[in-house]
Short mmCIF file of C-alpha atoms in Angstrom, two decimals:
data_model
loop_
_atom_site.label_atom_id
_atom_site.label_comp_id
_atom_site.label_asym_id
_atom_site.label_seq_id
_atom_site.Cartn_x
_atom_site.Cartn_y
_atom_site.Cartn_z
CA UNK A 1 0.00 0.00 0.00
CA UNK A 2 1.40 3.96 -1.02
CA UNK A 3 2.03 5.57 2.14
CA UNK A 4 1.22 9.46 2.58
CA UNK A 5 5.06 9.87 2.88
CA UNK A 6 5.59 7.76 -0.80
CA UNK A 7 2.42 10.02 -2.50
CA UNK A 8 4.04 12.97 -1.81
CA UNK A 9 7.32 11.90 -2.87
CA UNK A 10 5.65 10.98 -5.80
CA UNK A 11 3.61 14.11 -6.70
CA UNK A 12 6.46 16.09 -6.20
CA UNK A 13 8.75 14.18 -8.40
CA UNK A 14 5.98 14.64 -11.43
CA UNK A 15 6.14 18.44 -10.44
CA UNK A 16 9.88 18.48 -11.03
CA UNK A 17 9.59 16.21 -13.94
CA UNK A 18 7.05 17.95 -15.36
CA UNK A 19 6.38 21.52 -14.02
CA UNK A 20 2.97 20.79 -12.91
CA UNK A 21 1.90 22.81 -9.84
CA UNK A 22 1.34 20.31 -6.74
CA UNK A 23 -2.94 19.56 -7.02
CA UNK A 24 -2.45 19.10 -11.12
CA UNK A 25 0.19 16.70 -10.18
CA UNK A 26 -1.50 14.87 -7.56
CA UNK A 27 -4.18 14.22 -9.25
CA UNK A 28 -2.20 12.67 -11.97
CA UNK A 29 -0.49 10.52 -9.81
CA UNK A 30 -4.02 9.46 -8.04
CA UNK A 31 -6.53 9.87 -10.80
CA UNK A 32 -8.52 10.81 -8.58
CA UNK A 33 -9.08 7.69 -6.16
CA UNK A 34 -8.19 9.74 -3.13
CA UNK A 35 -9.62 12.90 -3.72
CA UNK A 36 -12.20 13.21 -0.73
CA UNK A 37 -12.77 17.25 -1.90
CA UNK A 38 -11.10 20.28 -0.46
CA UNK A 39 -10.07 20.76 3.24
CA UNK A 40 -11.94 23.14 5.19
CA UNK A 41 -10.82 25.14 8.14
CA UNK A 42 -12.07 27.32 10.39
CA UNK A 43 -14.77 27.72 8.22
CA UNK A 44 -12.28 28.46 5.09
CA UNK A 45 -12.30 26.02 1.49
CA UNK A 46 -8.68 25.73 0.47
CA UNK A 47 -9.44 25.57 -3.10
CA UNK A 48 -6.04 25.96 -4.41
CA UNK A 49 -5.34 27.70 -7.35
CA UNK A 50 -2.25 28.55 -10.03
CA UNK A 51 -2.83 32.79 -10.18
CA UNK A 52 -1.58 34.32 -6.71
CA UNK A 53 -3.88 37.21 -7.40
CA UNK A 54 -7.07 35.39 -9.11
CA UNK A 55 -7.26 32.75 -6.65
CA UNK A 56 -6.86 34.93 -4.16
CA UNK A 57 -10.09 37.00 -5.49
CA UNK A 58 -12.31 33.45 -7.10
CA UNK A 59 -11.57 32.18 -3.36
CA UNK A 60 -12.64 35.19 -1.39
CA UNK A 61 -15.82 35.37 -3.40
CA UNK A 62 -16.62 31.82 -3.33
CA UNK A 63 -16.65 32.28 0.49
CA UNK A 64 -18.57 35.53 0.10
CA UNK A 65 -21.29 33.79 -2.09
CA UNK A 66 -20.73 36.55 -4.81
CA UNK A 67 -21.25 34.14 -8.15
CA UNK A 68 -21.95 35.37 -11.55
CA UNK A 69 -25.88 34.76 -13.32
CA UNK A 70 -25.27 31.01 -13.73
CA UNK A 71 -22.27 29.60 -11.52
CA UNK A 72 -19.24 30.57 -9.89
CA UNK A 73 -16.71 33.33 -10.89
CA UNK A 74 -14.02 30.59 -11.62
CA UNK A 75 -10.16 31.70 -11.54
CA UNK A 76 -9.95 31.08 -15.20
CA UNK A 77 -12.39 33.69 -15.81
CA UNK A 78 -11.45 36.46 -13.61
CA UNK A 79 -8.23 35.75 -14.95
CA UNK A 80 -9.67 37.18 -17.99
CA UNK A 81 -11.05 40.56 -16.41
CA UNK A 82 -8.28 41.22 -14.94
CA UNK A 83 -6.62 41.91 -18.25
CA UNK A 84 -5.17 38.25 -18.49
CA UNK A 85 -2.11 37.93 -20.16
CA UNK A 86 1.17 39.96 -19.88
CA UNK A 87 4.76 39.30 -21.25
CA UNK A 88 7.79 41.16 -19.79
CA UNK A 89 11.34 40.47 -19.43
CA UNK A 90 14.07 42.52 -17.76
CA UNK A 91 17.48 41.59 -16.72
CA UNK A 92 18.69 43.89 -13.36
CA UNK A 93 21.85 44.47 -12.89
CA UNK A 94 23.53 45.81 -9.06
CA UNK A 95 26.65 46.96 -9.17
CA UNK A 96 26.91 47.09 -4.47
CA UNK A 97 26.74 43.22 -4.74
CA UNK A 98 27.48 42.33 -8.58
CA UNK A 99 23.52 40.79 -8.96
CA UNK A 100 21.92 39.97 -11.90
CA UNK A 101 18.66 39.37 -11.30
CA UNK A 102 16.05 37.93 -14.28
CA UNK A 103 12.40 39.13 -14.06
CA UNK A 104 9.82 37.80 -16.17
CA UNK A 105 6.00 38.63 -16.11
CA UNK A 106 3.55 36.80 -17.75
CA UNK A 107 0.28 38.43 -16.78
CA UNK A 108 -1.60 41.73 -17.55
CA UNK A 109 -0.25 45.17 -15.43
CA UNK A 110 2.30 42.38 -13.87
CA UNK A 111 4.22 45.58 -12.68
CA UNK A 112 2.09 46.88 -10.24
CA UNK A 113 0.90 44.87 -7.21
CA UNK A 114 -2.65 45.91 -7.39
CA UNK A 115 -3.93 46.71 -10.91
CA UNK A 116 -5.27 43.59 -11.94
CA UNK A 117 -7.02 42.95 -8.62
CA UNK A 118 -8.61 46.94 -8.83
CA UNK A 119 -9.52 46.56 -12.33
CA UNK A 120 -11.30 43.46 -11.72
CA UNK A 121 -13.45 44.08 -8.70
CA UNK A 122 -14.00 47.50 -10.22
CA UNK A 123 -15.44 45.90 -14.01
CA UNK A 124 -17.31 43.42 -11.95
CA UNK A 125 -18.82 46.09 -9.80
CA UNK A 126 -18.30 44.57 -6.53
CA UNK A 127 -18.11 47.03 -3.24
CA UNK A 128 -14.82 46.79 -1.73
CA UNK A 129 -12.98 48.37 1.08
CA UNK A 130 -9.04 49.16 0.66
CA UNK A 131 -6.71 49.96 3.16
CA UNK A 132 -3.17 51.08 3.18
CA UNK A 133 -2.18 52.03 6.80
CA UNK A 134 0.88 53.41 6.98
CA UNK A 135 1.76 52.07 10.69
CA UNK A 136 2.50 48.64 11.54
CA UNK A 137 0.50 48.60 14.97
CA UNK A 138 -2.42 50.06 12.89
CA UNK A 139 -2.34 47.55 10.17
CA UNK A 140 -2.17 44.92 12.85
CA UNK A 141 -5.19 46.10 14.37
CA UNK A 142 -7.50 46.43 11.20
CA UNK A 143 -6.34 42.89 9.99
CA UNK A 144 -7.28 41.43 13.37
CA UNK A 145 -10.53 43.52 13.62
CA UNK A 146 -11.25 42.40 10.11
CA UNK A 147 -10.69 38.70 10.90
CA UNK A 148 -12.79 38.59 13.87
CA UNK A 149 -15.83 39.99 11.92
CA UNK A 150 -15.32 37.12 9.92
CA UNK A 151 -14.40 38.82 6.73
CA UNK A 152 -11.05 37.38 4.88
CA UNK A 153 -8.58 40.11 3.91
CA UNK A 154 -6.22 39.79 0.87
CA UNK A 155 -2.78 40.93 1.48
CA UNK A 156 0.66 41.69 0.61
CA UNK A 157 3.32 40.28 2.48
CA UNK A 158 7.08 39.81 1.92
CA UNK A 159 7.55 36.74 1.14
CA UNK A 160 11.12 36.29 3.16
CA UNK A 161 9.51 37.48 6.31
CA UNK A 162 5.97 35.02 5.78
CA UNK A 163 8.77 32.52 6.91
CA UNK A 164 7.23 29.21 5.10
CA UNK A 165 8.83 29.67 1.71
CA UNK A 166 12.17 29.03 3.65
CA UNK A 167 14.16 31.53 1.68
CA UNK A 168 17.50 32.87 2.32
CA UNK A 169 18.41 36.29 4.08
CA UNK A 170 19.13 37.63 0.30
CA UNK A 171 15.88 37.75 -0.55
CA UNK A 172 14.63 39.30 2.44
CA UNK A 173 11.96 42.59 1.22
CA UNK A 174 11.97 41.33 -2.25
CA UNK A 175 8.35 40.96 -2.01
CA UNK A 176 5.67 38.62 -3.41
CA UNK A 177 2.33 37.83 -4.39
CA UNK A 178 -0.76 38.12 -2.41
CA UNK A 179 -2.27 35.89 -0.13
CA UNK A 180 -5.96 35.90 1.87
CA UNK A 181 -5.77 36.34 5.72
CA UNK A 182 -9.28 34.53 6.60
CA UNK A 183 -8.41 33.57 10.72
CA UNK A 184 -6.54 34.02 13.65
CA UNK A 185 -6.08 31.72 17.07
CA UNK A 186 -3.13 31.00 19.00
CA UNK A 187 -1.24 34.08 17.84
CA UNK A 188 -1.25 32.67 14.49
CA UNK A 189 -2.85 33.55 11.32
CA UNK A 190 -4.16 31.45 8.59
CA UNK A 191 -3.25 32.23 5.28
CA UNK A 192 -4.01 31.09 1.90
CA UNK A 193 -1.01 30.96 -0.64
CA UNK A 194 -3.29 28.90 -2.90
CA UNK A 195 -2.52 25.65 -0.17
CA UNK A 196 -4.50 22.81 0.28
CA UNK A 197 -3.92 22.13 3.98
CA UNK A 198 -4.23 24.26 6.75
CA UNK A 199 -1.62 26.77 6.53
CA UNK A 200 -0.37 29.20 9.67
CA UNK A 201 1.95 32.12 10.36
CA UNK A 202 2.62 33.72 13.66
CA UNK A 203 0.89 36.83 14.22
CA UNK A 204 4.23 39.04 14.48
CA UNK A 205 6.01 37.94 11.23
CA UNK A 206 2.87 38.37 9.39
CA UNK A 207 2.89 42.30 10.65
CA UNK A 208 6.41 42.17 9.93
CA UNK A 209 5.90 40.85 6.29
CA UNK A 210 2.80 43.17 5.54
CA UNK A 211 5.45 46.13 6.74
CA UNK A 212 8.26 44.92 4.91
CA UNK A 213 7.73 46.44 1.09
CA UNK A 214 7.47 50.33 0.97
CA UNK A 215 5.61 50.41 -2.09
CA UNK A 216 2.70 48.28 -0.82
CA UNK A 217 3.11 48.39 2.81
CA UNK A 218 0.58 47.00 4.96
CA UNK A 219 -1.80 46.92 1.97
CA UNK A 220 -5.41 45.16 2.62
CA UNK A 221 -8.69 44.99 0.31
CA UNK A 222 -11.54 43.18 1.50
CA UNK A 223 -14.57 42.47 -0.26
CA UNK A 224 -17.57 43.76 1.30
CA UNK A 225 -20.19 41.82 -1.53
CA UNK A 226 -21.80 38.87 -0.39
CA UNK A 227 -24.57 36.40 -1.30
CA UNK A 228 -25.19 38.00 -4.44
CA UNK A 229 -24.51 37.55 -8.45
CA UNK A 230 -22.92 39.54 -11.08
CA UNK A 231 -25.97 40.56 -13.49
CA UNK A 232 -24.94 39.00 -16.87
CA UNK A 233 -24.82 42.10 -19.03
CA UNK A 234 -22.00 43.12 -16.29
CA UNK A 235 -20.57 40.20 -16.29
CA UNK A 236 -20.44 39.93 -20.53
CA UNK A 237 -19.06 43.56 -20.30
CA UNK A 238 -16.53 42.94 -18.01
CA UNK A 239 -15.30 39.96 -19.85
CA UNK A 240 -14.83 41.86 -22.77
CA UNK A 241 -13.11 44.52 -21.65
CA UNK A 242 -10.52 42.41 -20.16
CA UNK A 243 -10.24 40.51 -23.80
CA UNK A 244 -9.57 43.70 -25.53
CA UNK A 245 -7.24 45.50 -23.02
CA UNK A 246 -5.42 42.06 -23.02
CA UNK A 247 -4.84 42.47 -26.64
CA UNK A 248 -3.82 45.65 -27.06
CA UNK A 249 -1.62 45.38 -24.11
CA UNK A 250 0.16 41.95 -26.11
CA UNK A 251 -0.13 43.85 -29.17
CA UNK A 252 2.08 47.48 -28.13
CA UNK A 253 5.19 48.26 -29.39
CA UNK A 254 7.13 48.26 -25.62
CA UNK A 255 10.01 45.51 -25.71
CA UNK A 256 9.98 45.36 -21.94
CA UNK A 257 6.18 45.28 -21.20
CA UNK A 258 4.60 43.21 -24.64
CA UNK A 259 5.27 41.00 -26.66
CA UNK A 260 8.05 42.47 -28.15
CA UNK A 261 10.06 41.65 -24.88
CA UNK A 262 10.09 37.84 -26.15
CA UNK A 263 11.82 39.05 -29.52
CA UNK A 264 14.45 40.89 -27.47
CA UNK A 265 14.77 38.54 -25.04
CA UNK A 266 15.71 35.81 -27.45
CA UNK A 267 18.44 38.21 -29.21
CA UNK A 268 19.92 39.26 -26.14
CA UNK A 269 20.42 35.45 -25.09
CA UNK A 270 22.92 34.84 -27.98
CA UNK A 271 24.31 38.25 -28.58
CA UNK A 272 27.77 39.06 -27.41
CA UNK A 273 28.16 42.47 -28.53
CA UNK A 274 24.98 44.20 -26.90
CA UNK A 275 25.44 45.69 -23.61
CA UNK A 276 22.30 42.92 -21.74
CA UNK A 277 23.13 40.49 -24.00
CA UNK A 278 23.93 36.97 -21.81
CA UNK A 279 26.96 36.15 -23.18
CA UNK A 280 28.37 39.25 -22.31
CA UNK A 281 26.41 40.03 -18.91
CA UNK A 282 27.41 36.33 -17.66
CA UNK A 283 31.19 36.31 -19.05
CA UNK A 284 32.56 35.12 -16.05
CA UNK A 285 29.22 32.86 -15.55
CA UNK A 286 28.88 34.06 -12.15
CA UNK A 287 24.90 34.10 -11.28
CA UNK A 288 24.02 32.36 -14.56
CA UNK A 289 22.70 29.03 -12.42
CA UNK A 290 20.59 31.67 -10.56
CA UNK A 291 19.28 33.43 -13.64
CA UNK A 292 18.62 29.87 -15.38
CA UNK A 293 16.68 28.87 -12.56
CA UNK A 294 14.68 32.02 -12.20
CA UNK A 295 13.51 31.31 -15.79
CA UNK A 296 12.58 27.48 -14.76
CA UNK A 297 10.60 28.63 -11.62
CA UNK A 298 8.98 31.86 -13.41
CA UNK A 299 7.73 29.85 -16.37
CA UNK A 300 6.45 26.85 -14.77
CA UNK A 301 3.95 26.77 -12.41
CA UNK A 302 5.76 24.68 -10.07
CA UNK A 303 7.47 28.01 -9.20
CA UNK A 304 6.38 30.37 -6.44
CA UNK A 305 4.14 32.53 -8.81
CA UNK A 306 2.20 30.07 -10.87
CA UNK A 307 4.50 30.41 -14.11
CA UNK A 308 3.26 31.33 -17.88
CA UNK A 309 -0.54 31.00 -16.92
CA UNK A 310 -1.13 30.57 -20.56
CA UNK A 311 -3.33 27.73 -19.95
CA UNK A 312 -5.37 29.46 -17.11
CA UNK A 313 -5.86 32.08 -20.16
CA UNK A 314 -6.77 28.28 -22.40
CA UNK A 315 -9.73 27.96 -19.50
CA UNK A 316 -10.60 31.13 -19.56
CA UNK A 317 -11.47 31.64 -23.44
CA UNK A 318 -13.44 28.38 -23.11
CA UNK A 319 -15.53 30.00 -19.87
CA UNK A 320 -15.69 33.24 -22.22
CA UNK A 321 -17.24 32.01 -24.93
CA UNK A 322 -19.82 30.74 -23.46
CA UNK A 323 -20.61 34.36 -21.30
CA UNK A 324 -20.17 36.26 -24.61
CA UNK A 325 -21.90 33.36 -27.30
CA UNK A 326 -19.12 33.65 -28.79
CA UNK A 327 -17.63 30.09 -30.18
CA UNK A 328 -14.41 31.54 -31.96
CA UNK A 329 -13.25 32.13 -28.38
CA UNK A 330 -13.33 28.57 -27.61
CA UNK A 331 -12.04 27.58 -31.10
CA UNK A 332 -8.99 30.24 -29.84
CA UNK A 333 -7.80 28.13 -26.64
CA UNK A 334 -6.02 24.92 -28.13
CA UNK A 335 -3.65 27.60 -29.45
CA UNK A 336 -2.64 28.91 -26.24
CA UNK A 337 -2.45 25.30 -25.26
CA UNK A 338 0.23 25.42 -27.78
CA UNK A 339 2.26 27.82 -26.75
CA UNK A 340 1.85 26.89 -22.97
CA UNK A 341 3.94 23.22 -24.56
CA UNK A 342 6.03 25.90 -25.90
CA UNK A 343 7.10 27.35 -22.84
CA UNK A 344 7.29 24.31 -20.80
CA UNK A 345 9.65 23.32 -23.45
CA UNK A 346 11.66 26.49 -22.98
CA UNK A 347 11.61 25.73 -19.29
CA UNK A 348 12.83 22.51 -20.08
CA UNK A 349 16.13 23.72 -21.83
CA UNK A 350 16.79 26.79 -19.57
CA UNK A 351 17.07 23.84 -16.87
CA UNK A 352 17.91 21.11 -18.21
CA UNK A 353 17.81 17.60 -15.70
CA UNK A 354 19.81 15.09 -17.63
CA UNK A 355 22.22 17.37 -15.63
CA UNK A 356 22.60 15.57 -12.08
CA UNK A 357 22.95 19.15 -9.73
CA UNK A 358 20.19 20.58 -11.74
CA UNK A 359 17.68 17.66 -11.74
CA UNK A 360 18.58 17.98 -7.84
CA UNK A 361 17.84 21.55 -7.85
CA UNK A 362 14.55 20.96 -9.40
CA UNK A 363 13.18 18.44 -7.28
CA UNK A 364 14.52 20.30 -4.12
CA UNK A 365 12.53 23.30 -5.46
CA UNK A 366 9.26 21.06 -6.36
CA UNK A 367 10.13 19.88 -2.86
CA UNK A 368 9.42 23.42 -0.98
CA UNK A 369 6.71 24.60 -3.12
CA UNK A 370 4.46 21.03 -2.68
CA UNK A 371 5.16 21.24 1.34
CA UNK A 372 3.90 24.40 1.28
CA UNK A 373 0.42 23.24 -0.75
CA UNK A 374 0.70 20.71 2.23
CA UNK A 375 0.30 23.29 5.10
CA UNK A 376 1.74 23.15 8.29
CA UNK A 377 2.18 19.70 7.87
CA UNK A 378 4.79 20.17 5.46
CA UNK A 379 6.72 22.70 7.58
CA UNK A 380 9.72 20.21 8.36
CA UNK A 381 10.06 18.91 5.11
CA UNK A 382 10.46 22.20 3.19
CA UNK A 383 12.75 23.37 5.84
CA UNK A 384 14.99 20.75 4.99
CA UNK A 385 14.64 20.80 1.04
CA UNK A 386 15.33 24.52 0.93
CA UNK A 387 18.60 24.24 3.41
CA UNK A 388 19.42 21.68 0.60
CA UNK A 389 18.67 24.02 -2.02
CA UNK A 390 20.29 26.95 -1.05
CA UNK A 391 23.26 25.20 -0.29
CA UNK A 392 23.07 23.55 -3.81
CA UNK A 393 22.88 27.18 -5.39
CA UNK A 394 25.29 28.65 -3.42
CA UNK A 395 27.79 25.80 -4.66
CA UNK A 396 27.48 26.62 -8.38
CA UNK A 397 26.53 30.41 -7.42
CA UNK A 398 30.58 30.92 -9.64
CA UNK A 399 28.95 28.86 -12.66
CA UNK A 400 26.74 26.50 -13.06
CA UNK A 401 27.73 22.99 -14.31
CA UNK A 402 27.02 22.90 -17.36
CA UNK A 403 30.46 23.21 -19.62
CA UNK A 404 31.04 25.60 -22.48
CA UNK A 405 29.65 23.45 -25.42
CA UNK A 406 26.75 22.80 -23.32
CA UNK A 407 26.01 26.26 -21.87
CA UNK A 408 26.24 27.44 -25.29
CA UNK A 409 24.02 25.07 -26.75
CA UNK A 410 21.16 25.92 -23.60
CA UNK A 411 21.47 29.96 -24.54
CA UNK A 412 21.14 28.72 -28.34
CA UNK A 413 17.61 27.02 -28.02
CA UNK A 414 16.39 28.84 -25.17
CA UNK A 415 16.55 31.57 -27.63
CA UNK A 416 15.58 29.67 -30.46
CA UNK A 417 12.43 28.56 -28.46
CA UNK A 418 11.65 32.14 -27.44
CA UNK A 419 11.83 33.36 -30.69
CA UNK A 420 9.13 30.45 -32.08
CA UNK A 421 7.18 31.96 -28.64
CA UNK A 422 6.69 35.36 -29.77
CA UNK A 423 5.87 34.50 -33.36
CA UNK A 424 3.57 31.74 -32.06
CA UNK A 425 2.05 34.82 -29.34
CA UNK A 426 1.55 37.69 -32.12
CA UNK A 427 -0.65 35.43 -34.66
CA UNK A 428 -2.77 33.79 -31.58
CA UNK A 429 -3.14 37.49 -30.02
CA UNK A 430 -4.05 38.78 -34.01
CA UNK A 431 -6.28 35.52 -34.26
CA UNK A 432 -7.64 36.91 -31.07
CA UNK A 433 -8.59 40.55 -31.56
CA UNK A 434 -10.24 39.02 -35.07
CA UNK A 435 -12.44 36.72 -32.83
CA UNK A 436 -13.18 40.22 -31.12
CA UNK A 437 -14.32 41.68 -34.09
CA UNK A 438 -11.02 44.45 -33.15
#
């Protein structure tokens, strides 16, 4: 008989193997035989999710009651009024420590921490309450007063100071996504970070998380809506708006911010002579393990941020058609399945795990990011995969080991694949405004 301890060793090999995020991989491994529906606690349904921001909003309305006309307001959707899909790619450098630091962003507004989640409560008209206190006590105070009434809170915390991704001092007020506050006991607070089991944080590194990032400190929205539906000519409106400002966002001109960044990026990978070109940024290869895996974790979902999302945006256009009769939506989504196989195969070279540190590396991050889907329960485990990790990292933190001929070979397709990517991303997003009569 599979033991608990053998299923998860299990699901989170398949994440590693395959960049699944931990309930898609689960339920491969199961199909389904153990799946005795979602967890609930203290009156909380730890759905899950892939989107740190969508499933933070589908989940707070599902416990709110707040549907649309015929059924719930599914991540997938809301995905979709949010703006849905972004692409961006910049490559920081810091001269005080010699970092080079790869960011990627693959939804709409990806930029700024609370665009997509404004725009989409405002399109769907929902009554919502904001708060930005300035003062840690303060915060403290309103998120506690908040959870005692019984009304979740999404927030913004640092992601160093939450404490359960394990990270190392480096990364300390480099932020992260949000996460829903919905109760407090024992000086802890349960969060939802898109986990299936209970998940806690003591009460004074939550306040110190919140307080950590100065341009979102000690952020809170909370939906006042409840027991209600989204009238369906709001609904169909707000669907399409977030269709059309999706394509014109894919479809401008900025090579940092659409999908131009794609075409850069895969120049810049192979080009010695420009100034953020790879070959000449990582001469000495120091970092370039750290910027290869940022592109692994950031593109697949079995990251921290729930990777490309381009087949959340798949579900979506499915979902959308039907709101807005329109079929060529649907007819749209196999497309983006596409390119989702695209990226996974991008992933798949940036990393690759024929490679024994690397397949280590990827199963030790698979490791942290499944115990955390596993709650509390998973606090040990992930303590000891990320020591493992970091120390991993900080081995090949000079270069990673991969020789010339093969490093060369990784920048070659990885730019090869990216370049297939934005071609592959301009016709579907063309094929897309068409199906939107734009």
């Amino acid at each position: 008989m599979t033991t608990a301890k053998q299923l998860k060793a299990r699901v989170r090999a398949r994440m590693a193997r395959t960049g699944e995020r931990y309930a898609v991989a689960r339920a491969h491994v199961v199909g389904g035989a153990l799946d005795t529906g979602p967890v609930v606690d203290a009156g909380w349904t730890l759905r899950g999710g892939t989107d740190p921001d969508t499933a933070a909003l589908a989940n707070v309305l599902a416990h709110r009651g707040v549907t649309g006309p015929d059924g719930p307001l599914t991540e997938p959707l809301l995905f979709l009024v949010g703006g849905g899909l972004g692409a961006g790619y910049i490559l920081w450098e810091f001269a005080h420590d010699d970092g080079r630091v790869v960011t990627l962003g693959f939804t709409h507004s990806w930029q700024y921490f609370d665009r997509r989640l404004a725009t989409t409560v405002d399109r769907l008209g929902l009554d919502v309450a904001w708060s930005r206190t300035g003062g840690a006590a303060a915060a403290a105070q309103a998120l506690t007063a908040t959870l005692a009434a019984d009304d979740p809170a999404i927030i913004w915390p640092d992601r160093y100071h939450l404490g359960y991704w394990n990270l190392p001092p480096f990364l300390d007020g480099m932020g992260g996504g949000p996460v829903v506050a919905y109760a407090a006991a024992g000086g802890r607070v349960h969060v939802d970070d898109r986990n299936l089991a209970p998940l806690t944080v003591p009460a004074p590194d939550l306040d110190r998380a919140r307080a950590r990032v100065g341009s979102y400190r000690n952020t809170m929205l909370v939906v006042r809506t409840a027991d209600a539906a989204v009238p369906a000519d709001r609904l169909r409106a707000a669907v399409r708006a977030g269709l059309e400002a999706d394509v014109d966002h894919l479809g401008g001109t900025s090579t940092s911010f659409a999908l131009p960044a794609w075409r850069k990026w895969s120049r810049l990978l192979v080009d010695p002579r420009a100034a953020k070109g790879w070959p000449r940024v990582f001469a000495d290869r120091r970092g370039l393990l750290r910027a290869l895996a940022s592109v692994w974790e950031g593109v697949e979902p079995a990251g921290m941020d729930g990777g490309h999302v381009r087949g959340l945006f798949a579900d979506g256009l499915e979902q959308a058609a039907v709101v807005l009769d329109e079929p060529g939506l649907a007819a749209e989504a196999p497309r983006w399945r596409e390119i989702a196989d695209r990226w996974h195969a991008l992933a798949e070279t940036a990393l690759p795990d024929d490679v024994p540190a690397i397949a280590r590396l990827r199963t030790l991050t698979a490791t942290v990011t499944g115990a955390v889907a596993e709650g509390d329960a998973g606090a040990a485990e992930r303590a000891a995969a990320a020591e493992e990790l970091w120390r991993l990292r900080a081995e090949h933190a000079d270069a990673p080991p991969l020789d010339e001929g093969r490093l060369a070979a990784v920048l070659a397709g990885m730019s090869g694949h990216l370049a297939a990517i934005h071609d592959a991303e301009a016709e579907a997003v063309a094929r897309l405004g068409a199906a939107l009569g734009r």
